[in-house]
C-alpha cells in the first residue's frame, strides 16, 4: 500500500519535530523548500498545487498562498486541509465542501484570546488618547484640552458610559465582552449564528446590524471572511454610525471597504478607526488611509502576537487532525460540517496509517 501523504503548503513547525513524528507513523510529509515570503513579495498571490497523490494539506491562512478549486481538484484523494490558524479564508470553501474535502482550523486560546486583549488595549488607547498625550509631552507640551479622553463606564451624575457594538459573538467577540464587564457598559452584539443563551452569558444585548451601527460608540468586527461578510462595512454602514464613533477591524481586511472608510474619516463622518488588518498586506506605503494621522491606529496584522504565544500552540492540534483524517475518522474543529456525509461515504473508516 502506498504511503499516506501530507503536503505542507506553508510551514509552521520550524524545528520539524511534528513532521518527524508523522514520518515515524509512515506518513510521507512533503515540506516545500522555500522560506517564508518576505514583506516585499507577500502581495504576490500564488496558487498552491499539492501533489496529485496528496491526502491532506497543512498550512496557514495567508493571502499569498491560495488554495483554489484547481488546487483541490488536482489531488483526487485529498481528504482534508488543516489550518494552524483560526482563519482559513485562502481556501475555496465552496469547492472543498462540494468535493467532500474537510477543512479544519485551530482556534487556540493564545490566538483568539490574544486578539481580544489586543483589541481591548487599542480601544482604550484611542478613547484615552494615549498616543497623543505621550507625543505632546515628548514634544515639549503639557496640559491641553484637546488631549481630553473619553470616560468609559456609567457614573452617578447620570453619564451613561459608552456603548460597545460587537459584530460576531464567537470566541473573540465574547472574550472582548467579558473584558469590558467591569466597566458596566452597554454591550450590543449582532450574530445570527449563535444561541440566544450566549448573549445572556456575556451580558450582551442581541440586536440587528442597523441598530448596532446606529447606537454604538465603538463598532468592532469579529467575524470570519466569507462572501456574506466581504465589504460588510461599506459606505452605507459607515453612514449609519455616530459622528464620534470608532470602527475596529481585527478580523480580515476585506470585511471593511477601506476606501469608504477613508472617506468617512477624512470627512469627519466618524471619529476614528483601529485596523490590525487591511485588504492588501502589507499595504502600499501610498495607501490613503495610512496618511490620516491619529484618526487611525494601525497594527501590522499581529495584534494577537504576545510572548509565549503564536502558532506553535496549534502544532499538536493539527498533528492530531492529520492522524484522525488518515485513519478515516472525523477530526475536531471542522468548519464545513455540511460535507461530512459525503466525506464519510468516501473516507469513513478507511485508514491509510
mmCIF file of C-alpha atoms in Angstrom:
data_model
loop_
_atom_site.group_PDB
_atom_site.id
_atom_site.type_symbol
_atom_site.label_atom_id
_atom_site.label_comp_id
_atom_site.label_asym_id
_atom_site.label_seq_id
_atom_site.Cartn_x
_atom_site.Cartn_y
_atom_site.Cartn_z
ATOM 1 C CA UNK A 1 0.000 0.000 0.000
ATOM 2 C CA UNK A 2 1.303 3.463 -0.910
ATOM 3 C CA UNK A 3 2.245 5.781 1.932
ATOM 4 C CA UNK A 4 -0.229 8.382 3.096
ATOM 5 C CA UNK A 5 0.970 11.813 2.019
ATOM 6 C CA UNK A 6 0.707 15.112 3.902
ATOM 7 C CA UNK A 7 1.604 18.199 1.862
ATOM 8 C CA UNK A 8 2.704 21.265 3.851
ATOM 9 C CA UNK A 9 1.856 24.384 1.855
ATOM 10 C CA UNK A 10 3.204 26.851 4.422
ATOM 11 C CA UNK A 11 5.490 25.542 7.174
ATOM 12 C CA UNK A 12 4.862 26.375 10.824
ATOM 13 C CA UNK A 13 6.965 23.801 12.676
ATOM 14 C CA UNK A 14 10.406 25.373 12.253
ATOM 15 C CA UNK A 15 12.158 22.533 14.064
ATOM 16 C CA UNK A 16 10.274 19.907 12.105
ATOM 17 C CA UNK A 17 9.607 17.678 15.135
ATOM 18 C CA UNK A 18 5.936 17.158 14.275
ATOM 19 C CA UNK A 19 6.861 16.237 10.712
ATOM 20 C CA UNK A 20 9.293 13.639 12.019
ATOM 21 C CA UNK A 21 6.624 12.179 14.306
ATOM 22 C CA UNK A 22 4.307 11.879 11.316
ATOM 23 C CA UNK A 23 7.033 10.220 9.279
ATOM 24 C CA UNK A 24 7.598 7.765 12.112
ATOM 25 C CA UNK A 25 3.978 6.700 11.620
ATOM 26 C CA UNK A 26 4.646 6.008 7.956
ATOM 27 C CA UNK A 27 3.331 9.282 6.550
ATOM 28 C CA UNK A 28 5.180 10.899 3.653
ATOM 29 C CA UNK A 29 5.423 14.559 4.704
ATOM 30 C CA UNK A 30 6.241 16.927 1.853
ATOM 31 C CA UNK A 31 7.634 20.273 3.029
ATOM 32 C CA UNK A 32 8.272 22.929 0.355
ATOM 33 C CA UNK A 33 11.847 24.063 0.003
ATOM 34 C CA UNK A 34 11.064 27.750 0.383
ATOM 35 C CA UNK A 35 11.454 30.430 3.035
ATOM 36 C CA UNK A 36 8.610 32.457 4.412
ATOM 37 C CA UNK A 37 7.526 35.137 1.949
ATOM 38 C CA UNK A 38 9.328 38.411 2.538
ATOM 39 C CA UNK A 39 7.448 41.648 3.111
ATOM 40 C CA UNK A 40 8.262 42.671 -0.457
ATOM 41 C CA UNK A 41 6.585 39.723 -2.135
ATOM 42 C CA UNK A 42 3.728 38.954 0.252
ATOM 43 C CA UNK A 43 1.460 40.918 -2.091
ATOM 44 C CA UNK A 44 2.042 38.277 -4.764
ATOM 45 C CA UNK A 45 -0.691 35.647 -4.860
ATOM 46 C CA UNK A 46 0.471 32.106 -5.520
ATOM 47 C CA UNK A 47 -1.867 29.252 -6.404
ATOM 48 C CA UNK A 48 -0.794 26.279 -4.308
ATOM 49 C CA UNK A 49 -0.656 22.894 -6.019
ATOM 50 C CA UNK A 50 -0.491 19.742 -3.915
ATOM 51 C CA UNK A 51 0.989 16.545 -5.285
ATOM 52 C CA UNK A 52 -1.624 14.519 -7.141
ATOM 53 C CA UNK A 53 -1.466 11.789 -4.501
ATOM 54 C CA UNK A 54 -1.687 14.152 -1.501
ATOM 55 C CA UNK A 55 -4.129 13.028 1.204
ATOM 56 C CA UNK A 56 -4.070 16.141 3.397
ATOM 57 C CA UNK A 57 -2.735 19.694 3.179
ATOM 58 C CA UNK A 58 -1.283 21.626 6.130
ATOM 59 C CA UNK A 59 -0.690 25.357 6.422
ATOM 60 C CA UNK A 60 -1.967 28.741 7.490
ATOM 61 C CA UNK A 61 -4.386 31.386 6.283
ATOM 62 C CA UNK A 62 -2.236 33.510 4.003
ATOM 63 C CA UNK A 63 -3.199 35.875 1.220
ATOM 64 C CA UNK A 64 -0.046 34.898 -0.677
ATOM 65 C CA UNK A 65 -0.930 31.182 -0.793
ATOM 66 C CA UNK A 66 -4.295 30.457 -2.385
ATOM 67 C CA UNK A 67 -5.967 27.053 -2.359
ATOM 68 C CA UNK A 68 -8.310 27.299 -5.324
ATOM 69 C CA UNK A 69 -10.754 24.827 -6.822
ATOM 70 C CA UNK A 70 -7.951 23.794 -9.181
ATOM 71 C CA UNK A 71 -5.726 23.121 -6.161
ATOM 72 C CA UNK A 72 -8.298 20.831 -4.584
ATOM 73 C CA UNK A 73 -9.221 19.062 -7.810
ATOM 74 C CA UNK A 74 -5.565 18.355 -8.602
ATOM 75 C CA UNK A 75 -5.444 15.791 -5.774
ATOM 76 C CA UNK A 76 -8.374 13.363 -6.284
ATOM 77 C CA UNK A 77 -7.775 11.595 -2.964
ATOM 78 C CA UNK A 78 -7.422 14.762 -0.872
ATOM 79 C CA UNK A 79 -9.237 14.195 2.414
ATOM 80 C CA UNK A 80 -8.721 17.459 4.251
ATOM 81 C CA UNK A 81 -6.955 20.777 4.579
ATOM 82 C CA UNK A 82 -5.854 21.539 8.140
ATOM 83 C CA UNK A 83 -5.032 25.085 9.210
ATOM 84 C CA UNK A 84 -2.726 26.037 12.073
ATOM 85 C CA UNK A 85 -4.601 29.342 12.212
ATOM 86 C CA UNK A 86 -8.087 30.348 13.299
ATOM 87 C CA UNK A 87 -8.628 31.805 9.832
ATOM 88 C CA UNK A 88 -8.963 29.731 6.677
ATOM 89 C CA UNK A 89 -10.074 32.270 4.090
ATOM 90 C CA UNK A 90 -7.447 31.395 1.467
ATOM 91 C CA UNK A 91 -9.158 28.088 0.662
ATOM 92 C CA UNK A 92 -12.115 27.866 -1.715
ATOM 93 C CA UNK A 93 -14.663 26.657 0.844
ATOM 94 C CA UNK A 94 -17.418 26.194 -1.709
ATOM 95 C CA UNK A 95 -15.194 23.898 -3.764
ATOM 96 C CA UNK A 96 -13.941 21.994 -0.700
ATOM 97 C CA UNK A 97 -17.483 21.360 0.503
ATOM 98 C CA UNK A 98 -18.681 20.353 -2.948
ATOM 99 C CA UNK A 99 -15.754 17.948 -3.360
ATOM 100 C CA UNK A 100 -16.207 16.382 0.079
ATOM 101 C CA UNK A 101 -12.937 17.737 1.483
ATOM 102 C CA UNK A 102 -12.893 18.657 5.172
ATOM 103 C CA UNK A 103 -11.423 21.977 6.274
ATOM 104 C CA UNK A 104 -10.313 22.289 9.900
ATOM 105 C CA UNK A 105 -8.884 25.237 11.793
ATOM 106 C CA UNK A 106 -7.092 25.766 15.105
ATOM 107 C CA UNK A 107 -8.864 28.148 17.485
ATOM 108 C CA UNK A 108 -6.179 28.037 20.180
ATOM 109 C CA UNK A 109 -6.754 30.342 23.146
ATOM 110 C CA UNK A 110 -3.394 32.163 22.812
ATOM 111 C CA UNK A 111 -4.534 33.156 19.325
ATOM 112 C CA UNK A 112 -8.148 34.209 19.799
ATOM 113 C CA UNK A 113 -7.591 35.391 23.366
ATOM 114 C CA UNK A 114 -4.681 37.498 22.153
ATOM 115 C CA UNK A 115 -6.883 39.180 19.567
ATOM 116 C CA UNK A 116 -9.460 40.097 22.212
ATOM 117 C CA UNK A 117 -6.809 41.501 24.562
ATOM 118 C CA UNK A 118 -5.156 43.443 21.753
ATOM 119 C CA UNK A 119 -8.431 44.968 20.606
ATOM 120 C CA UNK A 120 -9.265 45.848 24.214
ATOM 121 C CA UNK A 121 -5.926 47.653 24.598
ATOM 122 C CA UNK A 122 -6.224 49.515 21.302
ATOM 123 C CA UNK A 123 -9.755 50.678 22.081
ATOM 124 C CA UNK A 124 -8.541 52.075 25.413
ATOM 125 C CA UNK A 125 -5.606 53.763 23.668
ATOM 126 C CA UNK A 126 -7.999 55.503 21.280
ATOM 127 C CA UNK A 127 -10.539 56.525 23.918
ATOM 128 C CA UNK A 128 -7.906 57.824 26.335
ATOM 129 C CA UNK A 129 -5.739 59.447 23.617
ATOM 130 C CA UNK A 130 -2.650 57.605 24.839
ATOM 131 C CA UNK A 131 -0.538 58.273 21.724
ATOM 132 C CA UNK A 132 -1.466 61.929 21.579
ATOM 133 C CA UNK A 133 -0.628 62.608 25.231
ATOM 134 C CA UNK A 134 2.708 60.802 25.008
ATOM 135 C CA UNK A 135 3.746 62.648 21.845
ATOM 136 C CA UNK A 136 2.582 66.006 23.209
ATOM 137 C CA UNK A 137 4.784 65.743 26.297
ATOM 138 C CA UNK A 138 7.798 64.488 24.321
ATOM 139 C CA UNK A 139 7.444 67.496 22.029
ATOM 140 C CA UNK A 140 7.620 69.899 24.979
ATOM 141 C CA UNK A 141 3.922 70.397 25.545
ATOM 142 C CA UNK A 142 1.881 69.998 28.681
ATOM 143 C CA UNK A 143 -1.810 70.146 29.531
ATOM 144 C CA UNK A 144 -4.123 70.758 26.580
ATOM 145 C CA UNK A 145 -7.924 70.364 26.412
ATOM 146 C CA UNK A 146 -7.509 68.626 23.045
ATOM 147 C CA UNK A 147 -5.975 65.694 24.926
ATOM 148 C CA UNK A 148 -9.121 65.018 26.953
ATOM 149 C CA UNK A 149 -10.134 61.369 26.800
ATOM 150 C CA UNK A 150 -13.471 59.562 26.964
ATOM 151 C CA UNK A 151 -14.871 58.251 30.253
ATOM 152 C CA UNK A 152 -15.837 54.635 29.664
ATOM 153 C CA UNK A 153 -18.336 53.482 32.274
ATOM 154 C CA UNK A 154 -21.564 54.969 33.665
ATOM 155 C CA UNK A 155 -21.384 57.481 36.541
ATOM 156 C CA UNK A 156 -23.626 58.596 39.374
ATOM 157 C CA UNK A 157 -24.041 62.015 37.722
ATOM 158 C CA UNK A 158 -26.173 60.415 35.014
ATOM 159 C CA UNK A 159 -23.495 59.879 32.375
ATOM 160 C CA UNK A 160 -24.399 56.552 30.765
ATOM 161 C CA UNK A 161 -20.973 55.485 29.531
ATOM 162 C CA UNK A 162 -20.055 54.259 26.080
ATOM 163 C CA UNK A 163 -21.876 51.603 24.078
ATOM 164 C CA UNK A 164 -19.806 48.791 22.593
ATOM 165 C CA UNK A 165 -21.094 47.076 19.454
ATOM 166 C CA UNK A 166 -19.662 43.637 18.645
ATOM 167 C CA UNK A 167 -20.217 42.058 15.229
ATOM 168 C CA UNK A 168 -19.732 38.337 15.828
ATOM 169 C CA UNK A 169 -20.039 36.980 19.374
ATOM 170 C CA UNK A 170 -17.785 33.979 18.897
ATOM 171 C CA UNK A 171 -14.650 33.260 20.927
ATOM 172 C CA UNK A 172 -13.030 36.647 20.304
ATOM 173 C CA UNK A 173 -16.166 38.760 20.495
ATOM 174 C CA UNK A 174 -17.386 37.110 23.691
ATOM 175 C CA UNK A 175 -13.959 37.407 25.372
ATOM 176 C CA UNK A 176 -13.908 41.097 24.474
ATOM 177 C CA UNK A 177 -17.357 41.497 26.016
ATOM 178 C CA UNK A 178 -16.073 39.811 29.177
ATOM 179 C CA UNK A 179 -13.049 42.126 29.343
ATOM 180 C CA UNK A 180 -15.356 45.152 29.367
ATOM 181 C CA UNK A 181 -17.660 43.779 32.091
ATOM 182 C CA UNK A 182 -16.006 45.684 34.993
ATOM 183 C CA UNK A 183 -16.985 48.984 33.340
ATOM 184 C CA UNK A 184 -20.685 48.015 33.323
ATOM 185 C CA UNK A 185 -21.107 49.483 29.855
ATOM 186 C CA UNK A 186 -23.911 48.703 27.443
ATOM 187 C CA UNK A 187 -22.850 45.952 25.032
ATOM 188 C CA UNK A 188 -24.727 45.278 21.801
ATOM 189 C CA UNK A 189 -23.980 42.247 19.651
ATOM 190 C CA UNK A 190 -25.062 41.088 16.224
ATOM 191 C CA UNK A 191 -24.603 37.396 15.471
ATOM 192 C CA UNK A 192 -27.372 35.395 13.784
ATOM 193 C CA UNK A 193 -25.461 32.123 14.116
ATOM 194 C CA UNK A 194 -25.267 31.627 17.882
ATOM 195 C CA UNK A 195 -27.724 30.560 20.556
ATOM 196 C CA UNK A 196 -29.526 33.307 22.460
ATOM 197 C CA UNK A 197 -28.136 31.997 25.750
ATOM 198 C CA UNK A 198 -24.660 33.144 24.730
ATOM 199 C CA UNK A 199 -25.804 36.762 24.603
ATOM 200 C CA UNK A 200 -27.133 36.399 28.143
ATOM 201 C CA UNK A 201 -23.949 34.711 29.369
ATOM 202 C CA UNK A 202 -21.783 37.585 28.119
ATOM 203 C CA UNK A 203 -24.201 40.346 29.125
ATOM 204 C CA UNK A 204 -24.716 41.433 25.522
ATOM 205 C CA UNK A 205 -27.986 42.621 24.024
ATOM 206 C CA UNK A 206 -28.829 40.913 20.707
ATOM 207 C CA UNK A 207 -29.623 43.484 18.011
ATOM 208 C CA UNK A 208 -29.692 43.708 14.247
ATOM 209 C CA UNK A 209 -26.825 45.252 12.312
ATOM 210 C CA UNK A 210 -28.555 48.567 11.696
ATOM 211 C CA UNK A 211 -29.286 49.113 15.391
ATOM 212 C CA UNK A 212 -25.734 48.178 16.357
ATOM 213 C CA UNK A 213 -24.248 50.676 13.912
ATOM 214 C CA UNK A 214 -26.587 53.490 14.930
ATOM 215 C CA UNK A 215 -26.231 53.126 18.694
ATOM 216 C CA UNK A 216 -22.601 52.069 19.266
ATOM 217 C CA UNK A 217 -19.692 54.336 20.134
ATOM 218 C CA UNK A 218 -17.277 51.518 19.303
ATOM 219 C CA UNK A 219 -18.084 49.101 16.470
ATOM 220 C CA UNK A 220 -15.748 46.113 16.352
ATOM 221 C CA UNK A 221 -15.840 43.290 13.790
ATOM 222 C CA UNK A 222 -15.053 39.710 14.849
ATOM 223 C CA UNK A 223 -16.427 37.526 12.072
ATOM 224 C CA UNK A 224 -14.922 35.175 9.520
ATOM 225 C CA UNK A 225 -14.316 36.379 5.982
ATOM 226 C CA UNK A 226 -16.954 34.875 3.705
ATOM 227 C CA UNK A 227 -18.908 36.029 0.668
ATOM 228 C CA UNK A 228 -21.502 37.316 3.126
ATOM 229 C CA UNK A 229 -19.022 39.369 5.161
ATOM 230 C CA UNK A 230 -16.881 40.777 2.329
ATOM 231 C CA UNK A 231 -17.390 44.567 2.450
ATOM 232 C CA UNK A 232 -19.764 44.036 5.361
ATOM 233 C CA UNK A 233 -18.878 47.568 6.461
ATOM 234 C CA UNK A 234 -19.151 49.876 3.471
ATOM 235 C CA UNK A 235 -20.354 53.376 2.666
ATOM 236 C CA UNK A 236 -23.957 52.682 3.669
ATOM 237 C CA UNK A 237 -22.993 51.100 7.006
ATOM 238 C CA UNK A 238 -20.492 53.845 7.845
ATOM 239 C CA UNK A 239 -23.189 56.448 7.183
ATOM 240 C CA UNK A 240 -25.303 54.865 9.930
ATOM 241 C CA UNK A 241 -22.570 55.234 12.568
ATOM 242 C CA UNK A 242 -22.342 58.073 15.069
ATOM 243 C CA UNK A 243 -20.059 61.012 14.144
ATOM 244 C CA UNK A 244 -17.982 60.269 17.245
ATOM 245 C CA UNK A 245 -17.799 56.508 16.700
ATOM 246 C CA UNK A 246 -14.681 54.396 16.272
ATOM 247 C CA UNK A 247 -14.561 51.375 13.947
ATOM 248 C CA UNK A 248 -12.322 48.418 14.831
ATOM 249 C CA UNK A 249 -11.318 45.655 12.420
ATOM 250 C CA UNK A 250 -9.047 42.909 13.724
ATOM 251 C CA UNK A 251 -10.746 40.161 11.721
ATOM 252 C CA UNK A 252 -9.954 40.276 7.989
ATOM 253 C CA UNK A 253 -9.171 43.289 5.815
ATOM 254 C CA UNK A 254 -11.838 42.771 3.130
ATOM 255 C CA UNK A 255 -14.607 42.882 5.754
ATOM 256 C CA UNK A 256 -14.286 46.683 5.644
ATOM 257 C CA UNK A 257 -14.382 48.754 2.452
ATOM 258 C CA UNK A 258 -11.230 50.680 3.247
ATOM 259 C CA UNK A 259 -11.849 53.329 0.565
ATOM 260 C CA UNK A 260 -15.260 54.096 2.040
ATOM 261 C CA UNK A 261 -13.666 54.143 5.497
ATOM 262 C CA UNK A 262 -11.054 56.647 4.317
ATOM 263 C CA UNK A 263 -13.771 58.951 3.006
ATOM 264 C CA UNK A 264 -15.773 58.690 6.236
ATOM 265 C CA UNK A 265 -12.728 59.534 8.347
ATOM 266 C CA UNK A 266 -11.394 62.223 6.028
ATOM 267 C CA UNK A 267 -14.786 63.958 6.030
ATOM 268 C CA UNK A 268 -15.200 63.570 9.823
ATOM 269 C CA UNK A 269 -18.316 61.417 9.435
ATOM 270 C CA UNK A 270 -16.850 59.042 12.031
ATOM 271 C CA UNK A 271 -14.129 59.817 14.547
ATOM 272 C CA UNK A 272 -11.553 57.062 14.204
ATOM 273 C CA UNK A 273 -10.549 53.533 13.323
ATOM 274 C CA UNK A 274 -8.391 50.740 14.688
ATOM 275 C CA UNK A 275 -7.089 48.410 11.978
ATOM 276 C CA UNK A 276 -4.997 45.300 12.543
ATOM 277 C CA UNK A 277 -5.827 44.093 9.038
ATOM 278 C CA UNK A 278 -6.070 45.648 5.585
ATOM 279 C CA UNK A 279 -7.326 44.423 2.198
ATOM 280 C CA UNK A 280 -3.743 44.288 0.910
ATOM 281 C CA UNK A 281 -0.985 43.214 3.291
ATOM 282 C CA UNK A 282 1.482 44.710 3.643
ATOM 283 C CA UNK A 283 -0.158 47.858 2.293
ATOM 284 C CA UNK A 284 1.380 50.057 -0.350
ATOM 285 C CA UNK A 285 3.030 52.978 1.503
ATOM 286 C CA UNK A 286 0.873 55.340 -0.558
ATOM 287 C CA UNK A 287 -2.393 53.787 0.653
ATOM 288 C CA UNK A 288 -4.507 56.853 1.588
ATOM 289 C CA UNK A 289 -5.716 55.552 4.940
ATOM 290 C CA UNK A 290 -2.119 55.410 6.189
ATOM 291 C CA UNK A 291 -1.982 59.200 5.987
ATOM 292 C CA UNK A 292 -4.812 60.025 8.372
ATOM 293 C CA UNK A 293 -2.646 60.513 11.443
ATOM 294 C CA UNK A 294 -4.198 59.927 14.846
ATOM 295 C CA UNK A 295 -7.609 59.191 13.367
ATOM 296 C CA UNK A 296 -6.325 55.703 12.604
ATOM 297 C CA UNK A 297 -4.455 53.374 14.960
ATOM 298 C CA UNK A 298 -2.720 50.652 12.952
ATOM 299 C CA UNK A 299 -1.194 47.257 13.694
ATOM 300 C CA UNK A 300 0.712 45.043 11.197
ATOM 301 C CA UNK A 301 -1.697 42.080 11.498
ATOM 302 C CA UNK A 302 -0.073 40.971 14.730
ATOM 303 C CA UNK A 303 -2.476 42.226 17.374
ATOM 304 C CA UNK A 304 -2.530 38.671 18.752
ATOM 305 C CA UNK A 305 1.274 38.379 18.916
ATOM 306 C CA UNK A 306 2.370 38.018 22.544
ATOM 307 C CA UNK A 307 5.351 36.419 24.248
ATOM 308 C CA UNK A 308 4.759 32.723 24.789
ATOM 309 C CA UNK A 309 2.025 32.531 22.178
ATOM 310 C CA UNK A 310 1.966 32.073 18.413
ATOM 311 C CA UNK A 311 1.142 29.225 16.069
ATOM 312 C CA UNK A 312 3.352 26.798 17.988
ATOM 313 C CA UNK A 313 0.322 26.021 20.167
ATOM 314 C CA UNK A 314 -1.567 24.780 17.114
ATOM 315 C CA UNK A 315 1.070 22.230 16.065
ATOM 316 C CA UNK A 316 -0.258 19.376 18.255
ATOM 317 C CA UNK A 317 -3.818 20.226 17.209
ATOM 318 C CA UNK A 318 -3.023 19.900 13.518
ATOM 319 C CA UNK A 319 -0.957 16.784 14.133
ATOM 320 C CA UNK A 320 -3.993 15.102 15.708
ATOM 321 C CA UNK A 321 -6.135 16.209 12.767
ATOM 322 C CA UNK A 322 -3.683 14.510 10.403
ATOM 323 C CA UNK A 323 -3.833 11.211 12.292
ATOM 324 C CA UNK A 324 -7.625 11.259 12.575
ATOM 325 C CA UNK A 325 -8.193 12.091 8.919
ATOM 326 C CA UNK A 326 -5.758 9.460 7.702
ATOM 327 C CA UNK A 327 -7.477 6.874 9.928
ATOM 328 C CA UNK A 328 -10.776 7.734 8.290
ATOM 329 C CA UNK A 329 -12.088 9.497 11.391
ATOM 330 C CA UNK A 330 -13.706 12.914 11.656
ATOM 331 C CA UNK A 331 -11.259 15.345 13.319
ATOM 332 C CA UNK A 332 -12.076 18.180 15.691
ATOM 333 C CA UNK A 333 -12.753 21.768 14.607
ATOM 334 C CA UNK A 334 -14.173 21.036 11.161
ATOM 335 C CA UNK A 335 -15.620 24.242 9.714
ATOM 336 C CA UNK A 336 -17.586 22.768 6.794
ATOM 337 C CA UNK A 337 -19.578 20.123 8.655
ATOM 338 C CA UNK A 338 -22.210 20.090 5.918
ATOM 339 C CA UNK A 339 -19.860 17.971 3.803
ATOM 340 C CA UNK A 340 -19.450 15.263 6.468
ATOM 341 C CA UNK A 341 -21.941 12.800 4.911
ATOM 342 C CA UNK A 342 -20.095 12.956 1.607
ATOM 343 C CA UNK A 343 -16.721 12.696 3.365
ATOM 344 C CA UNK A 344 -17.765 9.717 5.467
ATOM 345 C CA UNK A 345 -19.047 7.952 2.382
ATOM 346 C CA UNK A 346 -15.698 8.442 0.652
ATOM 347 C CA UNK A 347 -13.230 8.060 3.502
ATOM 348 C CA UNK A 348 -15.021 6.978 6.685
ATOM 349 C CA UNK A 349 -13.236 4.046 8.335
ATOM 350 C CA UNK A 350 -10.689 3.817 5.510
ATOM 351 C CA UNK A 351 -7.338 4.028 7.257
ATOM 352 C CA UNK A 352 -4.097 4.857 5.481
ATOM 353 C CA UNK A 353 -1.868 4.542 8.542
#
